[in-house]
Steps between C-alpha positions, in 0.01 A plus 500: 500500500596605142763697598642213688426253161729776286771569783563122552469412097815820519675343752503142262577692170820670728616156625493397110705781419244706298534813639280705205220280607524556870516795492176515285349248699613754867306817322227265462459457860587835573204640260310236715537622830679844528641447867637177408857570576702193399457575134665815468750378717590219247455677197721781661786214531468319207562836305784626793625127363496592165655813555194686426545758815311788345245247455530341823504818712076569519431151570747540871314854525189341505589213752623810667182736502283152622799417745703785575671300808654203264857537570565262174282686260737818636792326367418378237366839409834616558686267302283580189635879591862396571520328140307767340805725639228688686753465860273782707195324416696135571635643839152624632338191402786228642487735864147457509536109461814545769245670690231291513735182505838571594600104454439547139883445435459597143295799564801624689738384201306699236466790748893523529557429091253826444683732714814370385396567168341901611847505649394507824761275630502499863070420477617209251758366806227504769302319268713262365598439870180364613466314173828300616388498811195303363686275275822465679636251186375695190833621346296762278405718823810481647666608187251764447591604881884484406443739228274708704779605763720496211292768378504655815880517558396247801818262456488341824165379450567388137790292655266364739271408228781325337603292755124401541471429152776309449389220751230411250570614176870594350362543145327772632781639747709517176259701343466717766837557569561561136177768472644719766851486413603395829826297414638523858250198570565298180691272725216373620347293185787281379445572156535900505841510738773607253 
């Protein structure tokens, strides 16, 4: 039960904002009872919330090695790769969370941001795709998708992801239209017609 007594006494200290101390009080329980897996997997975000992502990394890899199916540790794995600028590493990780739970919307979204940034643009559309398909009113995966097919030369599916867009979000059908040059649909937002 002492690595219950530290875990919880981590999980106060984080409510109260004292990260430092959670984390302390996490690698308590941890030393406590080695195959106690929520402690890594807090101290892992409290540093991934910090920023710390070198840091952060072997605390997901050893939810992982205990838990290889956790389709969340996989992400979040991959995001500490994806902001590390580590995109191969992110792309494995966020298909293996795709895999495992292919309703993990953001999984998909991270998936199609790393092979956009590898340049692997049509991968980042199929992503992206199912992302959107997930979140039908997030503006920031149908953007992403816009500038996917942009990438691809795909411009009657970047119109279609315009006109999408544009029902929910014109701030962000502005910006889109404005990213890929496409003036012939400035029109559209009131703002950009000339």
């Amino acid at each position: 039960m002492e690595h219950w007594q530290y875990y919880l006494r981590g999980r106060l200290l984080e409510l109260f904002g004292l990260k430092p101390q959670a984390i302390a009080a996490y690698g308590a329980a941890m030393r406590a009872k080695r195959d106690f897996l929520r402690p890594p997997n807090r101290i892992a975000y409290l540093l991934a919330s910090q920023e710390r992502y070198a840091e952060a990394e072997p605390y997901f890899q050893a939810v992982l090695r205990a838990d290889p199916g956790n389709a969340v540790a996989h992400f979040n794995l991959g995001y500490t790769h994806e902001k590390r600028g580590h995109y191969d590493k992110a792309v494995h990780e966020f298909h293996e969370a795709t895999r495992l739970n292919p309703k993990i919307d953001r999984a998909w979204y991270g998936l199609g941001l790393a092979h956009a940034q590898l340049g692997q643009h049509r991968e980042a559309a199929e992503a992206l795709e199912q992302a959107a398909t997930l979140q039908p009113m997030n503006p920031h995966a149908w953007y992403q998708l816009g500038m996917a097919f942009h990438a691809t030369g795909n411009s009657e599916r970047l119109t279609q992801v315009v006109m999408h867009l544009l029902r929910f979000d014109p701030k962000m059908t502005r910006r889109l239209i404005l990213d890929t040059g496409r003036s012939d649909l400035a029109h559209l937002v009131k703002d950009l017609a000339v």
